[in-house]
Short mmCIF file of C-alpha atoms and ligand atoms in Angstrom, two decimals:
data_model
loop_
_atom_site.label_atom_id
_atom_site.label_comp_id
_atom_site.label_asym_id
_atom_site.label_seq_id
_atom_site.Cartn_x
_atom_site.Cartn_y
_atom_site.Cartn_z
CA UNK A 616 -228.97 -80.78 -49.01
CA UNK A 617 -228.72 -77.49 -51.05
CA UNK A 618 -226.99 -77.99 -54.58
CA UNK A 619 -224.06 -75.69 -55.65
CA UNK A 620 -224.41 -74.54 -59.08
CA UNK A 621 -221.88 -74.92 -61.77
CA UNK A 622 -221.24 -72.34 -64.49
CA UNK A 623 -221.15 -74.32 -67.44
CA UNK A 624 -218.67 -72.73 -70.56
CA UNK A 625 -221.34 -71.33 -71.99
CA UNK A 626 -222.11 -68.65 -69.41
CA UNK A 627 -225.38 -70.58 -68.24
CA UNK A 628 -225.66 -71.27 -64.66
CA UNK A 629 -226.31 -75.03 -64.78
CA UNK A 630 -227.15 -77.51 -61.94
CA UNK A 631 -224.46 -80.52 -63.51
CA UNK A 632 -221.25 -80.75 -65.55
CA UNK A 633 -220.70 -82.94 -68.08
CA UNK A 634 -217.54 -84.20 -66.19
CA UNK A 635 -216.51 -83.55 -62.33
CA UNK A 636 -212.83 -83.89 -61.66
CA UNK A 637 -211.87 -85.26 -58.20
CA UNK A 638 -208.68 -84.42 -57.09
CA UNK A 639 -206.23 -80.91 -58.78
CA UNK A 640 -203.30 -83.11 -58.44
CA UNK A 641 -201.43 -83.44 -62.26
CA UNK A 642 -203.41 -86.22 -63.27
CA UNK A 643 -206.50 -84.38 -62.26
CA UNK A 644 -205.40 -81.42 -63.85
CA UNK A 645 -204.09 -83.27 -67.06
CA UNK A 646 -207.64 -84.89 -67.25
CA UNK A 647 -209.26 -82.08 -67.15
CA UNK A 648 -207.33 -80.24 -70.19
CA UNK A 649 -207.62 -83.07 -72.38
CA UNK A 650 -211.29 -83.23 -71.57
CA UNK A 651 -211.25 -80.14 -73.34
CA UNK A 652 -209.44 -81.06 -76.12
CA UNK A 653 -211.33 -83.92 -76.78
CA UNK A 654 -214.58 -82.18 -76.51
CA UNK A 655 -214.83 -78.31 -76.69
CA UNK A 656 -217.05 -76.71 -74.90
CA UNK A 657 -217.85 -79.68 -72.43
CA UNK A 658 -218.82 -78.40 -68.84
CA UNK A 659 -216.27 -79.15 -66.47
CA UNK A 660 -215.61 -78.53 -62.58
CA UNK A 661 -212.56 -80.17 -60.93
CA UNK A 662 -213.34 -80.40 -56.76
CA UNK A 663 -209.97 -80.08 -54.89
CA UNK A 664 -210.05 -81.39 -51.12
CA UNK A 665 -207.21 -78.99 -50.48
CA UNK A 666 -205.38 -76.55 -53.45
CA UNK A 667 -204.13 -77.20 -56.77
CA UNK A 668 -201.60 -79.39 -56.33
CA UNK A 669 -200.94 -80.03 -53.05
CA UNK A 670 -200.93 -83.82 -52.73
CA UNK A 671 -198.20 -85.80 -53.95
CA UNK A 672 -197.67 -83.63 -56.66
CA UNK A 673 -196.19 -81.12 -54.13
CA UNK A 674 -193.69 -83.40 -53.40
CA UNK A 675 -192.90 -84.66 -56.40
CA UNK A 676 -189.35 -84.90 -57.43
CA UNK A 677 -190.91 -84.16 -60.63
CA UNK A 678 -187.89 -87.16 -62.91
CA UNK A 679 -189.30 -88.16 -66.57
CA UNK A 680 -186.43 -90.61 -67.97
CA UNK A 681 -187.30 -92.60 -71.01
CA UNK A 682 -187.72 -95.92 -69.30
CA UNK A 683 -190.62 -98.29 -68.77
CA UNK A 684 -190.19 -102.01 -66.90
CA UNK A 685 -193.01 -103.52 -68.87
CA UNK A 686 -194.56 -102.69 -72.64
CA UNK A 687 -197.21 -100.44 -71.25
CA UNK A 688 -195.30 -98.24 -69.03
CA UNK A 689 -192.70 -97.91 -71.97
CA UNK A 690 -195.74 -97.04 -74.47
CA UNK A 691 -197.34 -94.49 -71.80
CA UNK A 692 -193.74 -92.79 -71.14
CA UNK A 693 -193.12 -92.52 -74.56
CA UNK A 694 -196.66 -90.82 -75.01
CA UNK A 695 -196.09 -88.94 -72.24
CA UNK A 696 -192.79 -87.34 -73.49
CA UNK A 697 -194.12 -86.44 -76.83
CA UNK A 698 -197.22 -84.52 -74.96
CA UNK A 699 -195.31 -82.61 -72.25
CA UNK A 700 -193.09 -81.74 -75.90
CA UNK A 701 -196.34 -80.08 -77.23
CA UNK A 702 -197.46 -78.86 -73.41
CA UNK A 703 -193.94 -76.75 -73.17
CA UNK A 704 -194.53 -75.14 -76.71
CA UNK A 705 -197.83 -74.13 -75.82
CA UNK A 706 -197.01 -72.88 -72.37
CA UNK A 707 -193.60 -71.26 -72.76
CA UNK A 708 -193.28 -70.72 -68.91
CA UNK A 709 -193.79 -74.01 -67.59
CA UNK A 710 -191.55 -75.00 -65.08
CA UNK A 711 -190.09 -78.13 -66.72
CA UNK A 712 -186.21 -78.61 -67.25
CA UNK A 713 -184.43 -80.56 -69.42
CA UNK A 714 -182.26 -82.61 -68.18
CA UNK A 715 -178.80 -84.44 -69.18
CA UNK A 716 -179.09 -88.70 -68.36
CA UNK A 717 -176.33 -91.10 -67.32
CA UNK A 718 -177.91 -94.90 -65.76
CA UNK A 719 -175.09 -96.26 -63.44
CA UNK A 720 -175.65 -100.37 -64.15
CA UNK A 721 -173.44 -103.19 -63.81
CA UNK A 722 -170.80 -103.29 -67.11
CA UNK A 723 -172.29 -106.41 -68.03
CA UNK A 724 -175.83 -104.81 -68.56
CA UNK A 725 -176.34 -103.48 -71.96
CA UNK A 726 -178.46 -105.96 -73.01
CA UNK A 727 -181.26 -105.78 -70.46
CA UNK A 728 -180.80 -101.82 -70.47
CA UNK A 729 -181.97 -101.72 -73.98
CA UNK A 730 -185.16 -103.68 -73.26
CA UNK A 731 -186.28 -100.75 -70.87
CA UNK A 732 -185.02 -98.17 -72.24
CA UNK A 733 -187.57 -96.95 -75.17
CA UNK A 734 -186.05 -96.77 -78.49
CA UNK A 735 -185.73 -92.84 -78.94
CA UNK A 736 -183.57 -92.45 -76.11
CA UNK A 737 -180.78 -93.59 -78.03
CA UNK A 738 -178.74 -95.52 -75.45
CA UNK A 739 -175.15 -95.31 -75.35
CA UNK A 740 -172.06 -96.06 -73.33
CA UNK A 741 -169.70 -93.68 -71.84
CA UNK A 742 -166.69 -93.15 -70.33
CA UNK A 743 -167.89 -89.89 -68.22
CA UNK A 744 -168.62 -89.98 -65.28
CA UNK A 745 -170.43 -87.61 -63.65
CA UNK A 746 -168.78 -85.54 -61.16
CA UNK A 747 -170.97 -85.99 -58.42
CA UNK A 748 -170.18 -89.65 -57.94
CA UNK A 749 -166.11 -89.49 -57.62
CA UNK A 750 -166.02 -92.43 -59.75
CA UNK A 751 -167.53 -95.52 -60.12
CA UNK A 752 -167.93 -98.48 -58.03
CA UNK A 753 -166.33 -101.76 -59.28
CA UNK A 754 -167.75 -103.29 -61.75
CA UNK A 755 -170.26 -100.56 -63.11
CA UNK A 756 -170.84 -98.77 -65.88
CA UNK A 757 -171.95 -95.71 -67.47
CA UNK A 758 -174.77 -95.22 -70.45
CA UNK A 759 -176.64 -91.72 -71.78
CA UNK A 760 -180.21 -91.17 -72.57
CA UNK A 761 -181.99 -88.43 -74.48
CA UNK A 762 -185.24 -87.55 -73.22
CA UNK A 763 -184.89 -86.80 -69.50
CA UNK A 764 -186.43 -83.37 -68.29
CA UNK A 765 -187.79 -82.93 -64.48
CA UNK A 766 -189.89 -80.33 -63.10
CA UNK A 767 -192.33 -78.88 -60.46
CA UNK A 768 -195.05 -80.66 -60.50
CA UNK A 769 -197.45 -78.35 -58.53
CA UNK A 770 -196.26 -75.45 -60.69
CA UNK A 771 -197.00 -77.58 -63.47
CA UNK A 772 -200.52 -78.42 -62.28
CA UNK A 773 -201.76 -74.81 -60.97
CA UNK A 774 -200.08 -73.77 -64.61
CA UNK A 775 -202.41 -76.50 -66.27
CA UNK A 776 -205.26 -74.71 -63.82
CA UNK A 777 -204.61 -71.38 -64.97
CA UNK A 778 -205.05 -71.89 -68.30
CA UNK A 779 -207.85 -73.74 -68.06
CA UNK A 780 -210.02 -71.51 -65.40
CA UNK A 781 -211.91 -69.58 -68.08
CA UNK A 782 -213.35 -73.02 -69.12
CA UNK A 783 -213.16 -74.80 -66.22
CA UNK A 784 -214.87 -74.38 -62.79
CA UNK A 785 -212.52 -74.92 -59.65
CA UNK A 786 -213.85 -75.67 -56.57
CA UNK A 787 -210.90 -75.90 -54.19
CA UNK A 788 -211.02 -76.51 -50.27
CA UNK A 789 -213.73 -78.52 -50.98
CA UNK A 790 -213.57 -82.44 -50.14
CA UNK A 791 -215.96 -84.90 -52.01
CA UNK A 792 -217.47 -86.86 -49.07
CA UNK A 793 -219.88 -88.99 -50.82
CA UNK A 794 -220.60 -90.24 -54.33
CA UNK A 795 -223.45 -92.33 -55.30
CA UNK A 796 -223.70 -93.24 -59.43
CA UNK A 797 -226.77 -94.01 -61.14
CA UNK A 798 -228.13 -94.54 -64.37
CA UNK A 799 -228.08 -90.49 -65.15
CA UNK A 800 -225.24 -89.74 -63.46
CA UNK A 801 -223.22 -89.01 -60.76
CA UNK A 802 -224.37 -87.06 -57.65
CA UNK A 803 -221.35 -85.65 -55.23
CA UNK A 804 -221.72 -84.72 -51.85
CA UNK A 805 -219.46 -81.56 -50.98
CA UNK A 806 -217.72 -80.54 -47.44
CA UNK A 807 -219.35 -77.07 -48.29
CA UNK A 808 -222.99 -78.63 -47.93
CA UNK A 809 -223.74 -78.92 -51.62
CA UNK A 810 -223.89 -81.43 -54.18
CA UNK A 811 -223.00 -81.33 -57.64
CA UNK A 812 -224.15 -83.58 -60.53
CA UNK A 813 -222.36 -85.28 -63.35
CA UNK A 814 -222.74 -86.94 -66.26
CA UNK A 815 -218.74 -88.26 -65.78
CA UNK A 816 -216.86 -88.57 -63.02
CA UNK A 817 -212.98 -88.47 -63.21
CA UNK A 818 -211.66 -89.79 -60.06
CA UNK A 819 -208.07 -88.90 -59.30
CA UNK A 820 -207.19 -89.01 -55.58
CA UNK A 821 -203.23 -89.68 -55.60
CA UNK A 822 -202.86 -91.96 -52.38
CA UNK A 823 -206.18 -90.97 -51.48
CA UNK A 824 -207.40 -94.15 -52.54
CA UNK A 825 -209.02 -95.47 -48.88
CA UNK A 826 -211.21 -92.40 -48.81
CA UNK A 827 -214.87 -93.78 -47.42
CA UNK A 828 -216.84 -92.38 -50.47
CA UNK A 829 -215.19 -94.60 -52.86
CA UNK A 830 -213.11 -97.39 -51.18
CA UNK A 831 -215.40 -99.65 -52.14
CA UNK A 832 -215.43 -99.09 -55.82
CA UNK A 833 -211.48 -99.33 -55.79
CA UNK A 834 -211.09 -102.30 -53.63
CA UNK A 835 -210.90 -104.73 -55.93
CA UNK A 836 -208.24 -103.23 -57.69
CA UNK A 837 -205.61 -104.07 -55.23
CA UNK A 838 -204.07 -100.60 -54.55
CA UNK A 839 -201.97 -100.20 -51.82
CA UNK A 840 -200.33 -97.00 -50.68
CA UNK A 841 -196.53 -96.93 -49.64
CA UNK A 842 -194.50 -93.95 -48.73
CA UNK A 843 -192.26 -92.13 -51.12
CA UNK A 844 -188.92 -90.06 -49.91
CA UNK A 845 -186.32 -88.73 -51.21
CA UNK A 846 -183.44 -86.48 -49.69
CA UNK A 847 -181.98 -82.94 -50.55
CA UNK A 848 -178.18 -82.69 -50.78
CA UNK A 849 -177.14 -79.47 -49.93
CA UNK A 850 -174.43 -78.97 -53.15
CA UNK A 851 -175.49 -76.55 -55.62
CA UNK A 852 -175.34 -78.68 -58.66
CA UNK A 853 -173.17 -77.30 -61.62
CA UNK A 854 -174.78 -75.63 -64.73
CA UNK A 855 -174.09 -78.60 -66.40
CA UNK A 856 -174.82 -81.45 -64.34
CA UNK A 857 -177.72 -84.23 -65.12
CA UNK A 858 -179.29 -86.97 -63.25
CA UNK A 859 -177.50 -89.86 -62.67
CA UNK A 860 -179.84 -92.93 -62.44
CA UNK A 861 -178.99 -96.22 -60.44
CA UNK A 862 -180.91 -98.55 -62.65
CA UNK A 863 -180.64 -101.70 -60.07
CA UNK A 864 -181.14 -99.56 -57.06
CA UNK A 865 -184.50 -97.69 -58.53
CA UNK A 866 -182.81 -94.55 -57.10
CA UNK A 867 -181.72 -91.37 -58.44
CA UNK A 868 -179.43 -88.61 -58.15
CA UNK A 869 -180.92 -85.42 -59.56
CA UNK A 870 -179.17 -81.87 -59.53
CA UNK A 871 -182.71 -79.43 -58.74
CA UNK A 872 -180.78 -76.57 -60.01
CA UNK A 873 -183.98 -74.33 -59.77
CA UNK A 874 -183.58 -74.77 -56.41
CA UNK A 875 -179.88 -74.69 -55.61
CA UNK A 876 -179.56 -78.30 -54.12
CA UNK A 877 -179.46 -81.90 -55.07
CA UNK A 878 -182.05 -84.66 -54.40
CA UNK A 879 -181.65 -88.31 -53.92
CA UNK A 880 -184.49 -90.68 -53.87
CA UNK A 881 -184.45 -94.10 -53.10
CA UNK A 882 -187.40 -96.42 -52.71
CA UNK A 883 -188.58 -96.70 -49.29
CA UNK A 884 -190.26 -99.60 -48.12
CA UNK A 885 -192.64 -98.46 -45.77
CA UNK A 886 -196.10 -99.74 -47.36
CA UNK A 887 -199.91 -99.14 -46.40
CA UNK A 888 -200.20 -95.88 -44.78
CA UNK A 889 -202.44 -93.24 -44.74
CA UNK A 890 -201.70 -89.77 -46.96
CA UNK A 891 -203.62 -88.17 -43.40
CA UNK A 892 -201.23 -90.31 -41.63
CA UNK A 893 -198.07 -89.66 -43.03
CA UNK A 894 -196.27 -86.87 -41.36
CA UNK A 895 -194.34 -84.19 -43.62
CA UNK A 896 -191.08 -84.58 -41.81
CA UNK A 897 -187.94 -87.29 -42.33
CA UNK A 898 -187.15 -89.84 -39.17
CA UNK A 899 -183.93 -91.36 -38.55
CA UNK A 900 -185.32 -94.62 -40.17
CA UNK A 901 -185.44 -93.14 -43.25
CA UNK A 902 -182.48 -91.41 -43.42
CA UNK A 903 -180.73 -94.72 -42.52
CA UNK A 904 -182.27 -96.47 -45.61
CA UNK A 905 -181.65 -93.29 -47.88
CA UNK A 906 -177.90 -93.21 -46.85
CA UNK A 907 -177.59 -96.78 -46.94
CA UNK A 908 -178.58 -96.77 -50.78
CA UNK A 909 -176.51 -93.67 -51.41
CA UNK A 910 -172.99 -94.99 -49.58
CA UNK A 911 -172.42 -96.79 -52.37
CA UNK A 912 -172.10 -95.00 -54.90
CA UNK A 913 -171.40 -91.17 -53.14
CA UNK A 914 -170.68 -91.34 -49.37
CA UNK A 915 -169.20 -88.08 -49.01
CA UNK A 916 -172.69 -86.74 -50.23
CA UNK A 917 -174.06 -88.56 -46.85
CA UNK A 918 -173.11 -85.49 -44.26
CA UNK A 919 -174.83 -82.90 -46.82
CA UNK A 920 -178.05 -85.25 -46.76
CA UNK A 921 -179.95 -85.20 -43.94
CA UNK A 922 -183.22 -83.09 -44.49
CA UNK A 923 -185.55 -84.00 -47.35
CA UNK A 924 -189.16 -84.78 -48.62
CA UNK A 925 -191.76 -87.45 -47.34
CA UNK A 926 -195.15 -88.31 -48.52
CA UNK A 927 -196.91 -91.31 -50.43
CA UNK A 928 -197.82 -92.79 -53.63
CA UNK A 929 -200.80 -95.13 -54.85
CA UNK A 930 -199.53 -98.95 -56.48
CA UNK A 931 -200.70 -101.19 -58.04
CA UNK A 932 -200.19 -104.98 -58.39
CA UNK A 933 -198.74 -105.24 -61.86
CA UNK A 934 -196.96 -101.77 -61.47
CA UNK A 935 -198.49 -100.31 -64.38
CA UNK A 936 -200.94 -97.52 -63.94
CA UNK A 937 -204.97 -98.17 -63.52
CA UNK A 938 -207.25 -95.99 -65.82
CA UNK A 939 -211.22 -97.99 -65.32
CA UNK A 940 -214.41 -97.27 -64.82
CA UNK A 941 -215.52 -98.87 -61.13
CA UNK A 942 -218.79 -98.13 -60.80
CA UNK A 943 -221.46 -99.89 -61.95
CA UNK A 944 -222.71 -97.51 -64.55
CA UNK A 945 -219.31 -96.99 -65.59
CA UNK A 946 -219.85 -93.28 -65.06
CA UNK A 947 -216.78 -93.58 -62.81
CA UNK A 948 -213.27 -93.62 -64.01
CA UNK A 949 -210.78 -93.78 -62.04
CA UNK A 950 -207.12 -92.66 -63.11
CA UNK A 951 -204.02 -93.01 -61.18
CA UNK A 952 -201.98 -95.79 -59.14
CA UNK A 953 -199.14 -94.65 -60.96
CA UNK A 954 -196.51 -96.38 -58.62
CA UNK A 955 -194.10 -93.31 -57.95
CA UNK A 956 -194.37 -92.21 -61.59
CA UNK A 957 -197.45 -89.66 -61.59
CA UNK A 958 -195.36 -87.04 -62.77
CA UNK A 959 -193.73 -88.67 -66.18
CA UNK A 960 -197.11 -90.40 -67.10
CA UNK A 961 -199.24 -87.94 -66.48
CA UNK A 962 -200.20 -87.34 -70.05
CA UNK A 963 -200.68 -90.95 -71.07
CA UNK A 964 -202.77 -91.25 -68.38
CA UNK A 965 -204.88 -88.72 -68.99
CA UNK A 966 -205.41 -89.33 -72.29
CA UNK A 967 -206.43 -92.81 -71.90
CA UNK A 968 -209.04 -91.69 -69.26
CA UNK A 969 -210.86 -88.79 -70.77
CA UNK A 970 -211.38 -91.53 -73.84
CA UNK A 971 -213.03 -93.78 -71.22
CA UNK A 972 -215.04 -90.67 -70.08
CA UNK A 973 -216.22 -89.72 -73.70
CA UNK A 974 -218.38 -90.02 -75.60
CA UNK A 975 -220.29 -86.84 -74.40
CA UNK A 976 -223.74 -86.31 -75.22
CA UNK A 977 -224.47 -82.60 -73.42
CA UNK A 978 -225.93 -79.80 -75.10
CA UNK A 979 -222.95 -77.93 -74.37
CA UNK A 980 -220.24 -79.82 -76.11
CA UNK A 981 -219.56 -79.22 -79.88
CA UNK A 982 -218.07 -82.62 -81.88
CA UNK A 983 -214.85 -83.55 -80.82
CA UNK A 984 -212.02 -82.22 -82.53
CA UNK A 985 -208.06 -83.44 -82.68
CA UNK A 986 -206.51 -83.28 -79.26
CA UNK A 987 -203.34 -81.05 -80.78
CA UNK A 988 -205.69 -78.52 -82.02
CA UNK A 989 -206.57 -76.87 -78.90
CA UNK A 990 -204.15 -73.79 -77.23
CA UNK A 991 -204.43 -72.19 -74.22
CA UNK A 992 -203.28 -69.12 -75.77
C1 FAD B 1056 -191.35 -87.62 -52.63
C2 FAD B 1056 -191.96 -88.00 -53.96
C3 FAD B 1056 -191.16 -88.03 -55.10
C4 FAD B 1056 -191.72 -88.39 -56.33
N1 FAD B 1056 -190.93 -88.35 -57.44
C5 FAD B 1056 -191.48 -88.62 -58.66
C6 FAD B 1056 -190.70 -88.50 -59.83
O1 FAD B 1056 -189.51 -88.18 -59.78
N2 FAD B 1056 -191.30 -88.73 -61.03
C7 FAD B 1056 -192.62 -89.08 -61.12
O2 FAD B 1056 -193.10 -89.29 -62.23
N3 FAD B 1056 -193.38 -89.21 -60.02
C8 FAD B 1056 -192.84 -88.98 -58.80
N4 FAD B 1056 -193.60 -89.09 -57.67
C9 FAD B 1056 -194.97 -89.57 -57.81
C10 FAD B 1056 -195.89 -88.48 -58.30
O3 FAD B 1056 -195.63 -87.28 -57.60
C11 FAD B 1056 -197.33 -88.92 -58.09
O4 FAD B 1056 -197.54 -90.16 -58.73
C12 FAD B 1056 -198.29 -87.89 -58.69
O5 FAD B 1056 -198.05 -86.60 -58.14
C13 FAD B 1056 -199.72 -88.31 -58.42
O6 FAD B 1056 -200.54 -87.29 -58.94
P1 FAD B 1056 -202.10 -87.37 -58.72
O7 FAD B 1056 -202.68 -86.21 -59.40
O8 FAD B 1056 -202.58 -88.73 -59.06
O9 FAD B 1056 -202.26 -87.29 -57.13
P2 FAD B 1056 -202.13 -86.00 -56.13
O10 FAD B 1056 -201.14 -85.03 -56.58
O11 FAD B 1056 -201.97 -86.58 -54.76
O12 FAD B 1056 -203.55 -85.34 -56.26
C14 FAD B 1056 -204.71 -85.93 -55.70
C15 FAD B 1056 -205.56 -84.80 -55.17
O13 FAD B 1056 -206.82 -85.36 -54.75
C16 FAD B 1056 -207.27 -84.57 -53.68
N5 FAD B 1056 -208.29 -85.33 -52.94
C17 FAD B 1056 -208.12 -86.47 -52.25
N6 FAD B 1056 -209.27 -86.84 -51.67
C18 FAD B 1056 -210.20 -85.90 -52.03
C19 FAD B 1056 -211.60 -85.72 -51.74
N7 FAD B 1056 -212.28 -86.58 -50.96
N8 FAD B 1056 -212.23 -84.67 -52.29
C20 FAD B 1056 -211.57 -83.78 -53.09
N9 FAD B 1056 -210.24 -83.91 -53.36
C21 FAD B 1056 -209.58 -84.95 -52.85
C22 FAD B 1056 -206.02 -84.33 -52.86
O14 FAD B 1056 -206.16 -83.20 -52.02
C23 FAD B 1056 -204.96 -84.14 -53.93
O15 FAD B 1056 -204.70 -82.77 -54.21
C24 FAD B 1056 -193.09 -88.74 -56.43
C25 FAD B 1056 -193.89 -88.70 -55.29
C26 FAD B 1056 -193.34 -88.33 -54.07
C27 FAD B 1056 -194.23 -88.28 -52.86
#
């Protein structure tokens, strides 16, 4: 097989990067950046199956609330907040929206609300309700949170890849097909005939997680893929509405007022399928379950809800992301598994894995330097 070069920062065509990038999705893209930051100068080429951000991120309702159901989610969201914080100052255009927060929970459930919720969201009852919902159901109540914001995720990503293509080599419509690590390295097969060397790889498939050049290596972390949907309400939400979050349900009502409609999303329970395999389209099935969830708390929205977005999402067993090395060099990290949440830890997880990548030793890189230094300005 031939070998594609990669033009390393420097201007020098070079036969390796210091760090390949599987996968443009957000995480990919997030990795990538803070590769950067962490080490200047560092060669880098992210290898995209398909485009920037056309995985799940594409269909990513895009939510960041303050929440977490265990201590590390809660530590990676708040991480995650403060970093998309710094991302939007740097990149003024960004398409990421704040967002006003109510959770809907039973009236009883203040307590348990303010183990989840983190700390700086500053959790508080209230007697507004929002105007979507027509009033509460029995029995429920009302609390705000600071923090939320939602966005497009595969804006934000080919943003993130815009900024970074004078540094960073993008090689899209081109599927890794086979991977084998060794003590030196990492040497990827391409669709496109070539291989490319690494010193790092930075494996961030989405749902891809079954693909034959690395199922193996993620095996025995448990993954499994389920699908992810969520419906569009045709309202135009008000200039000032907000999400409203069903805390018990895991569903959420959020007004997309970029573009002119509402979305619902519920958890669907349709487990271990294929991203190839999953069609792009709603069936009746899972307009049954969405309206099921959403009767209770807005059935009048149920005639305006019928059309919608479908795709998948990688778990994991504990529900908290996976950022590893699985190879046996441990040249191989592997960062995702984010269990629905890609979008709103993103940055955590991204930071944790270009650590694990690090430290590295190339004749291109320059010392590392703090991560906030860096602008893509
Ligand atoms: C309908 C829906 C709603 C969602 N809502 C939210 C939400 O409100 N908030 C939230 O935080 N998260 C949400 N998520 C989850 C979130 O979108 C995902 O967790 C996140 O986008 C995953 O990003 P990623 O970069 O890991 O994966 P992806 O975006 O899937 O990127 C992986 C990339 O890897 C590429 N790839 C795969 N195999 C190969 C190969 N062999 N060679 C080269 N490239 C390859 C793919 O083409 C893809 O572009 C939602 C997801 C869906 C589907």
């Amino acid at each position: 097989m031939g070998r594609v070069s990669a033009m390393g920062v420097s201007g020098v065509d070079v036969s390796g990067v210091d760090v390949a990038v599987i996968g443009a999705g957000i995480v990919g893209c997030m990795t990538a950046r803070e590769v950067l930051d962490r080490w200047p100068g560092a060669s880098v080429a992210v290898v995209e199956g398909d485009a920037v951000g056309s995985g799940a991120s594409r269909r990513s309702a895009g939510l960041h609330f303050p929440r977490g159901a265990s201590t590390r989610v809660r530590e990676m969201a708040g991480v995650s907040e403060l970093r998309y914080r710094a991302l939007r100052a740097e990149l003024p255009g960004l398409p990421v929206y704040d967002v006003d927060t109510t959770v809907i929970a039973p009236g009883n459930a203040d307590g348990r609300l303010r183990q989840v919720y983190l700390p700086g969201a500053g959790l508080r009852r209230t007697d507004v309700v929002p105007e979507v919902l027509n009033g509460l159901p029995e029995g429920d109540g009302a609390w705000q949170v600071s923090g939320g914001q939602y966005a497009d995720v595969q804006g934000v990503a080919q943003a993130l890849a815009a900024a970074l293509r004078p540094e960073v080599r993008f090689l899209e419509g081109t599927r890794v097909t086979g991977m084998v690590s060794g003590s030196d390295g990492v040497e990827l097969d391409l669709s496109s005939g070539g291989t490319l060397r690494a010193a790092k790889v930075l494996l961030a498939p989405g749902p891809w997680v079954a693909d034959p050049a690395w199922a193996s290596w993620l095996e025995p972390l448990g993954l499994r893929v389920k699908k992810v949907v969520a419906l569009h309400v045709e309202r135009r939400p008000s200039p000032g509405d907000g999400v409203v979050v069903f805390e018990d349900e895991d569903a959420f009502l959020l007004p997309v007022h970029h573009r002119g409609h509402w979305l619902f999303s519920y958890t669907c329970r349709q487990w271990d399928v294929l991203p190839e395999q999953v069609p792009g389209h709603l069936t009746p099935v899972e307009i049954a379950e969405a309206h099921a969830a959403l009767a209770r708390f807005a059935p009048e929205l149920l005639p305006l809800s019928t059309t919608g977005r479908v795709f998948c999402d990688a778990y994991s067993p504990d529900r908290a992301p996976v950022v590893r090395a699985v190879d046996p060099h441990s040249n191989v990290v592997f960062a995702g598994a984010a269990n629905g949440s890609g979008y709103r830890l993103a940055p955590a997880i991204a930071a944790e894995a270009a650590a694990l990548l690090g430290p590295l030793h190339s004749s291109s890189t320059v010392p590392p330097r703090t991560v906030a230094s860096r602008s893509f300005t």
